[in-house]
Amino acid sequence: MLGVVQAIIGRDLRLAMRRQTDLAAMLFFFIIVVSLFPLGVGPEPEQLRRLAPGVLWVAALLATMLSLPRLFADDHRDGTLEQLTLAPEPLGLIVLGKVIAHWLVAGLPLVVLSPVLGVQFDLEVDALSILTLSLLVGTPALSGIGAIGAALTLGVRGGGVLLSLLVLPLYIPILIFGAGAVDATLTGLGPEAHLSLLGAIALGGVFFAPWAAAAALRIALE
Amino acid sequence: MLEASNLECVRGERSLFAGVSFRLEEGEMLHIQGKNGSGKTSLLRMICGLSPPASGELRWHGTPLHQLGEAYRAQLCYLGHHNAIKDELTPIENLLSSARLAREALDDDAALDALELVGLGGREDLPCRYLSQGQKRRAALARLVHERRALWILDEPYVALDRAAVGLVAGLVGAHLQRGGLAVLTTHQAVAVPAGTVHELWLGSHDAPESGQQAT
């Protein structure tokens, strides 16, 4: 059962390592979007501190959107997706493997970069660590829910725009609780409530979304 | 044993074919023929279970396909129009990863043997984007060398291959039939398979005397 998840993760990671330009483009996008804000808004530390959680989270959502269209499109184009659908394993597990691999390639680097970028906004150490923690908990949900959108728009012309329209509204709760956790720390309320809700969304997203995405993929391949 | 009764395929508003029936026993091959656009690939995808027939039924050993799911897919080897070869991976990585996903035990030596046999010896470590169309097809067909699943479904397996490779694939299919396997394939080329019984199935109208959509 888990062998197939491992096999998919291994394959997708290897493919991502052979195609590093995609990864680099996404990370640079994230870095540049986040870095433009202090330049545009001005250097008042108080204002920057208030903006930081929202800016980093919105940039993370947009950077994830950049990588989503290719989640299934490459496999679809070269016929691999048909083979995956015909594998003697539940398609949901295969999609789960792809979601985990997507998070490792597109989500985890954002988490790792965020404390460095947060320094630009004059965030304190505790706010920085909560920001990183909220991204660590929340980004798996971005990959999971994004997989549903990527599967639904597979093979649709202009699918990229449609994918954003479909997925970004679904990301709103993640954005609210993710940025809210840091805000709560800054105002001294404590981030626990936000983080638990974020964790619940992430668990739901990672474990239920693959089955929904699998159903959408079967329809797309018919 | 694979049975189909009165299959119908509808694409959009148009019925591609209707009333297609056949019956395939162990060691037998079904050769599907027809003009471009007559629904050969659609029929193959139906047999795979990728798309359900508009009407009619497919049965594997007497059980309807839609009730079988994974048990049927574990018996099935499908080679489609696309090669399912990743350009970034080398032929041997492609072969090993597809075997792992199909839950087959394939070690490095067996994979190397298979690539050697299909004429990719010495190129197993070259990323597939540097291979020619025919070589990519060979890399995809290398799967068949150690493939022991009962039902092979091959969509135009001879496309882009040179004459030697066509003979090789026909030999692999023949060996598969001899082991008691079943095969369904489409091709426009007249290629004799060395062993097994071959049934012909024509989709749509054609000029040959034994016109009709019934294969026996």
XYZ file of C-alpha atoms in Angstrom:
438
model
C 0.000 0.000 0.000
C 2.599 2.540 1.119
C 5.076 1.216 -1.405
C 3.236 2.962 -4.196
C 3.174 6.273 -2.298
C 6.922 5.961 -1.795
C 7.490 5.055 -5.424
C 5.558 8.103 -6.620
C 7.316 10.442 -4.200
C 10.702 9.088 -5.276
C 9.873 9.440 -8.953
C 8.473 12.967 -8.649
C 11.387 14.171 -6.542
C 13.832 12.800 -9.068
C 11.934 14.513 -11.891
C 11.931 17.797 -9.967
C 15.695 17.539 -9.430
C 16.202 17.106 -13.176
C 14.053 20.181 -13.864
C 15.382 22.650 -11.358
C 14.460 25.743 -13.390
C 10.791 25.351 -12.407
C 11.702 25.226 -8.757
C 14.082 28.175 -9.057
C 11.479 30.290 -10.882
C 8.922 29.665 -8.165
C 11.338 30.467 -5.334
C 12.560 33.660 -6.986
C 8.981 34.732 -7.505
C 8.335 34.227 -3.789
C 11.476 36.081 -2.770
C 10.872 39.009 -5.114
C 7.192 39.491 -4.277
C 7.978 39.492 -0.556
C 10.960 41.828 -0.984
C 9.028 44.374 -3.058
C 6.692 45.228 -0.211
C 9.224 46.895 2.148
C 10.483 48.866 -0.853
C 7.004 49.974 -1.843
C 5.471 50.590 1.548
C 8.369 52.414 3.140
C 10.676 51.634 6.019
C 8.523 52.269 9.111
C 9.117 49.179 11.266
C 5.698 49.304 12.937
C 3.844 49.240 9.612
C 6.076 46.499 8.194
C 5.552 44.299 11.226
C 1.790 44.568 10.755
C 2.034 43.757 7.045
C 4.484 40.873 7.314
C 2.220 37.874 7.993
C -0.255 38.789 5.270
C 2.431 39.533 2.702
C 4.344 36.315 3.300
C 1.207 34.219 3.251
C -0.210 35.822 0.090
C 3.156 35.423 -1.629
C 3.221 31.765 -0.582
C -0.269 31.210 -2.039
C 0.705 32.827 -5.338
C 3.983 30.939 -5.548
C 2.094 27.675 -4.991
C -0.339 28.635 -7.755
C 2.623 28.936 -10.138
C 3.626 25.330 -9.625
C 0.141 23.777 -9.549
C -0.749 23.638 -13.279
C 2.108 21.205 -13.908
C 1.129 18.853 -11.109
C -0.733 16.529 -13.470
C -0.258 18.215 -16.859
C 3.171 16.691 -17.605
C 2.018 13.191 -16.704
C -1.103 13.736 -18.773
C 0.830 14.842 -21.847
C 3.232 11.909 -22.027
C 0.671 9.233 -21.174
C 2.047 8.453 -17.721
C -1.193 9.515 -16.091
C -3.087 6.777 -17.938
C -0.571 4.269 -16.638
C -0.979 5.599 -13.095
C -4.766 5.295 -13.384
C -4.363 1.704 -14.525
C -1.950 0.756 -11.734
C -3.341 -1.927 -9.432
C -3.501 0.573 -6.567
C -6.176 3.047 -5.529
C -5.650 6.226 -7.548
C -6.175 8.263 -4.382
C -2.962 6.846 -2.908
C -1.047 7.720 -6.051
C -2.393 11.276 -5.897
C -1.456 11.387 -2.199
C 2.107 10.534 -3.226
C 2.059 13.313 -5.803
C 0.683 15.783 -3.249
C 3.423 14.911 -0.758
C 6.077 15.227 -3.454
C 4.599 18.581 -4.532
C 4.774 19.835 -0.972
C 8.385 18.685 -0.575
C 9.355 20.478 -3.785
C 7.123 23.558 -3.705
C 5.956 23.965 -0.109
C 8.909 23.110 2.095
C 11.352 25.554 0.393
C 8.866 28.387 1.103
C 8.803 27.380 4.762
C 12.598 27.344 4.898
C 12.899 30.749 3.212
C 10.225 32.507 5.232
C 12.250 33.275 8.412
C 14.972 34.850 6.288
C 12.455 36.965 4.404
C 10.598 37.798 7.595
C 13.687 39.584 8.905
C 13.111 42.241 6.224
C 9.874 43.097 8.027
C 11.582 43.532 11.378
C 9.740 40.578 12.940
C 10.803 39.435 16.409
C 12.136 35.922 16.924
C 8.909 34.572 18.414
C 6.795 36.056 15.602
C 9.256 34.677 13.040
C 9.063 31.206 14.515
C 5.245 31.281 14.597
C 5.208 32.497 10.980
C 7.455 29.605 9.960
C 5.385 27.175 11.986
C 2.128 28.419 10.446
C 3.590 27.970 6.960
C 4.865 24.515 7.896
C 1.389 23.494 9.049
C -0.530 25.296 6.308
C 1.415 24.643 3.099
C 0.501 20.909 2.930
C -3.129 22.030 2.727
C -2.195 24.288 -0.217
C -0.778 21.278 -2.085
C -3.756 19.054 -1.188
C -6.522 21.465 -2.111
C -4.534 22.658 -5.121
C -4.431 19.076 -6.412
C -8.242 19.075 -6.688
C -8.112 22.236 -8.779
C -5.264 20.927 -10.927
C -7.203 17.707 -11.575
C -10.446 19.526 -12.395
C -8.761 21.845 -14.895
C -6.643 19.132 -16.514
C -6.704 19.412 -20.291
C -8.852 22.561 -20.218
C -7.677 25.362 -22.487
C -6.659 28.381 -20.421
C -6.657 26.056 -17.440
C -4.140 28.188 -15.536
C -6.529 31.115 -15.072
C -9.421 28.814 -14.270
C -7.249 27.017 -11.745
C -6.524 30.295 -9.913
C -10.207 31.256 -9.908
C -11.097 27.842 -8.559
C -8.384 27.340 -5.969
C -7.596 30.791 -4.547
C -11.046 31.223 -2.915
C -10.578 27.824 -1.286
C -7.259 29.037 0.134
C -8.955 31.898 2.031
C -9.416 30.020 5.335
C -5.776 28.899 5.235
C -4.683 32.486 4.634
C -6.858 33.822 7.454
C -5.701 31.325 10.062
C -2.097 31.300 8.877
C -1.631 35.074 8.936
C -3.921 35.275 11.970
C -1.606 33.049 13.999
C 1.242 35.549 13.603
C -1.038 38.521 14.287
C -2.249 36.846 17.449
C 1.341 36.383 18.604
C 2.133 40.041 17.901
C -0.885 41.224 19.877
C -0.102 38.809 22.713
C -3.164 36.584 22.331
C -1.203 33.426 21.579
C -1.309 31.501 18.274
C -2.592 28.127 19.552
C -6.210 28.456 18.385
C -5.238 29.574 14.877
C -2.598 26.901 14.544
C -4.943 24.114 15.621
C -7.556 25.183 13.095
C -4.855 25.424 10.439
C -3.686 21.935 11.383
C -7.218 20.596 11.080
C -7.571 22.103 7.594
C -4.188 20.684 6.593
C -5.053 17.171 7.812
C -8.375 17.281 6.015
C -6.747 18.712 2.899
C -3.971 16.151 2.678
C -6.029 13.067 3.453
C -9.354 13.804 1.753
C -8.343 15.999 -1.174
C -6.400 13.217 -2.995
C -9.554 11.119 -3.287
C -11.514 14.028 -4.706
C -8.644 14.795 -7.084
C -8.525 11.115 -8.112
C -12.232 11.197 -8.995
C -11.671 14.357 -11.054
C -8.722 12.729 -12.851
C -10.794 9.694 -13.834
C -13.387 12.014 -15.359
C -10.701 14.040 -17.137
C -9.246 10.868 -18.687
C -12.548 9.418 -19.915
C -11.237 -14.916 -20.798
C -12.379 -11.556 -22.067
C -15.869 -11.109 -23.438
C -17.595 -8.101 -24.924
C -21.230 -7.918 -25.871
C -22.858 -5.173 -27.934
C -20.423 -2.420 -27.009
C -21.349 1.041 -28.125
C -19.122 4.101 -28.089
C -20.535 7.607 -28.303
C -18.281 10.634 -28.718
C -20.180 13.888 -28.406
C -23.329 13.440 -30.463
C -21.878 10.815 -32.750
C -21.925 7.086 -32.323
C -18.462 5.799 -33.287
C -19.398 2.153 -33.257
C -22.191 -0.018 -31.945
C -22.894 -3.698 -31.560
C -19.261 -4.728 -31.141
C -18.975 -8.195 -29.641
C -16.059 -10.548 -29.270
C -14.784 -13.327 -27.091
C -11.135 -13.966 -26.384
C -9.748 -17.101 -24.755
C -6.293 -17.826 -23.338
C -3.623 -17.791 -26.029
C -5.717 -15.736 -28.414
C -5.194 -12.307 -29.867
C -7.705 -9.784 -31.100
C -6.502 -7.590 -33.930
C -8.698 -4.497 -34.164
C -8.701 -2.757 -37.520
C -10.505 0.183 -38.977
C -10.047 3.512 -40.646
C -8.637 6.513 -38.803
C -11.287 7.796 -36.440
C -13.273 4.566 -36.427
C -12.860 4.235 -32.667
C -9.992 1.756 -32.266
C -8.329 3.662 -29.465
C -11.711 4.325 -27.828
C -12.414 0.598 -27.865
C -9.021 -0.145 -26.290
C -9.614 2.431 -23.571
C -12.969 0.818 -22.934
C -11.333 -2.584 -22.557
C -8.860 -1.037 -20.099
C -11.710 0.377 -18.083
C -10.554 3.962 -18.643
C -13.894 4.930 -20.141
C -17.194 3.089 -19.692
C -19.112 1.920 -22.789
C -22.258 3.877 -23.688
C -24.059 0.559 -23.738
C -23.105 -3.103 -23.675
C -20.875 -4.946 -21.276
C -17.315 -6.220 -20.895
C -16.597 -9.276 -18.775
C -13.303 -10.672 -17.515
C -13.649 -14.363 -16.621
C -17.401 -13.856 -16.476
C -17.430 -10.883 -14.087
C -18.372 -7.442 -15.405
C -15.393 -5.084 -15.504
C -16.927 -2.338 -13.400
C -17.191 -4.775 -10.476
C -13.538 -5.795 -10.663
C -11.487 -2.614 -10.305
C -8.022 -3.255 -8.933
C -8.171 -7.029 -9.368
C -8.616 -6.494 -13.113
C -6.030 -3.738 -13.366
C -3.476 -6.079 -11.769
C -3.982 -8.408 -14.780
C -3.699 -5.668 -17.337
C -0.812 -4.174 -19.244
C -1.715 -1.202 -21.414
C 0.568 0.484 -23.882
C -1.137 3.544 -25.279
C -0.611 6.036 -28.050
C 1.766 7.955 -25.830
C 4.862 6.176 -24.669
C 4.513 7.067 -20.976
C 8.251 7.748 -21.056
C 9.605 10.605 -18.970
C 12.028 12.693 -21.024
C 14.063 13.645 -17.953
C 14.639 10.051 -16.887
C 16.907 7.500 -18.526
C 15.413 4.383 -20.155
C 16.399 2.212 -17.231
C 14.894 4.636 -14.694
C 11.712 4.755 -16.736
C 11.528 0.981 -16.858
C 12.217 0.505 -13.153
C 9.810 3.195 -12.025
C 6.967 1.873 -14.176
C 7.630 -1.621 -12.800
C 7.543 -0.342 -9.231
C 4.233 1.406 -9.837
C 2.800 -1.759 -11.320
C 3.985 -3.624 -8.213
C 6.296 -5.852 -10.204
C 9.596 -7.122 -8.965
C 12.127 -6.073 -11.580
C 15.787 -5.880 -10.635
C 18.480 -3.864 -12.378
C 19.872 -6.860 -14.261
C 16.502 -7.852 -15.660
C 15.850 -4.262 -16.693
C 19.254 -4.070 -18.409
C 18.517 -7.335 -20.227
C 15.210 -5.969 -21.437
C 16.806 -2.785 -22.753
C 19.558 -4.817 -24.402
C 16.925 -6.933 -26.114
C 15.027 -3.958 -27.534
C 18.284 -2.524 -28.858
C 18.908 0.203 -26.306
C 22.009 -1.434 -24.866
C 24.607 1.245 -24.104
C 21.950 3.945 -24.044
C 20.338 2.986 -20.767
C 21.927 5.941 -18.973
C 21.045 8.602 -21.541
C 18.080 10.857 -20.658
C 15.187 9.918 -22.929
C 14.919 13.399 -24.452
C 18.083 12.581 -26.441
C 16.488 9.464 -27.942
C 14.779 9.353 -31.313
C 11.053 8.676 -31.650
C 11.686 5.046 -32.510
C 14.102 4.610 -29.617
C 11.549 6.080 -27.211
C 8.992 3.608 -28.511
C 11.529 0.834 -27.942
C 12.090 2.072 -24.398
C 8.343 1.917 -23.808
C 8.117 -1.566 -25.330
C 10.945 -2.832 -23.109
C 8.224 -3.194 -20.452
C 6.812 -6.111 -22.410
C 9.977 -8.226 -22.155
C 9.408 -9.236 -18.535
C 5.690 -8.566 -18.507
C 3.703 -11.555 -17.202
C 0.285 -10.022 -16.679
C -2.463 -11.892 -18.471
C -3.972 -9.257 -20.745
C -1.905 -7.048 -23.005
C -3.590 -4.112 -24.651
C -1.380 -2.464 -27.234
C -2.352 0.630 -29.183
C -0.373 0.811 -32.434
C 2.687 -0.904 -30.941
C 4.575 -0.859 -34.267
C 4.401 2.890 -34.868
C 7.827 4.505 -35.398
C 9.633 1.171 -35.175
C 12.010 -0.201 -37.798
C 11.483 -3.611 -39.336
C 13.718 -5.487 -36.902
C 11.942 -3.985 -33.906
C 8.529 -4.812 -35.385
C 9.603 -8.436 -35.668
C 10.854 -8.343 -32.096
C 7.561 -7.009 -30.740
C 5.582 -9.554 -32.750
C 7.841 -12.207 -31.201
C 7.144 -10.900 -27.684
C 3.401 -10.965 -28.334
C 3.709 -14.475 -29.748
C 5.587 -15.683 -26.664
C 2.934 -14.068 -24.482
C 0.161 -15.902 -26.335
C 2.102 -19.145 -26.042
C 2.243 -18.714 -22.257
C -1.556 -18.549 -22.312
C -1.863 -14.789 -22.274
C -4.401 -12.675 -24.092
C -3.644 -9.711 -26.307
C -5.673 -6.993 -27.942
C -3.917 -4.740 -30.409
C -4.533 -2.228 -33.127
C -2.232 -1.767 -36.074
C -2.412 -0.820 -39.720
C 0.572 -2.987 -40.537
C 0.135 -6.592 -41.562
C 2.411 -8.317 -39.082
C 2.291 -12.044 -38.529
C 2.473 -13.071 -34.894
C 4.476 -16.303 -34.627
C 2.118 -18.177 -32.280
C -1.439 -18.133 -31.017
C -4.791 -17.664 -32.709
C -5.558 -14.278 -34.182
C -9.099 -12.927 -34.479
C -9.810 -9.937 -36.657
C -12.286 -7.262 -35.677
C -13.248 -4.496 -38.082
C -14.703 -1.272 -36.815
C -16.900 0.567 -39.296
C -17.254 -0.410 -42.925
C -14.416 -1.883 -44.942
C -13.873 -3.512 -48.320
C -12.784 -6.969 -47.207
C -15.287 -9.754 -47.983
C -15.901 -10.907 -44.396
C -17.526 -7.583 -43.519
C -19.245 -7.197 -40.196
C -18.410 -6.388 -36.648
C -18.620 -9.861 -35.246
C -15.394 -11.586 -34.329
C -15.572 -15.225 -33.432
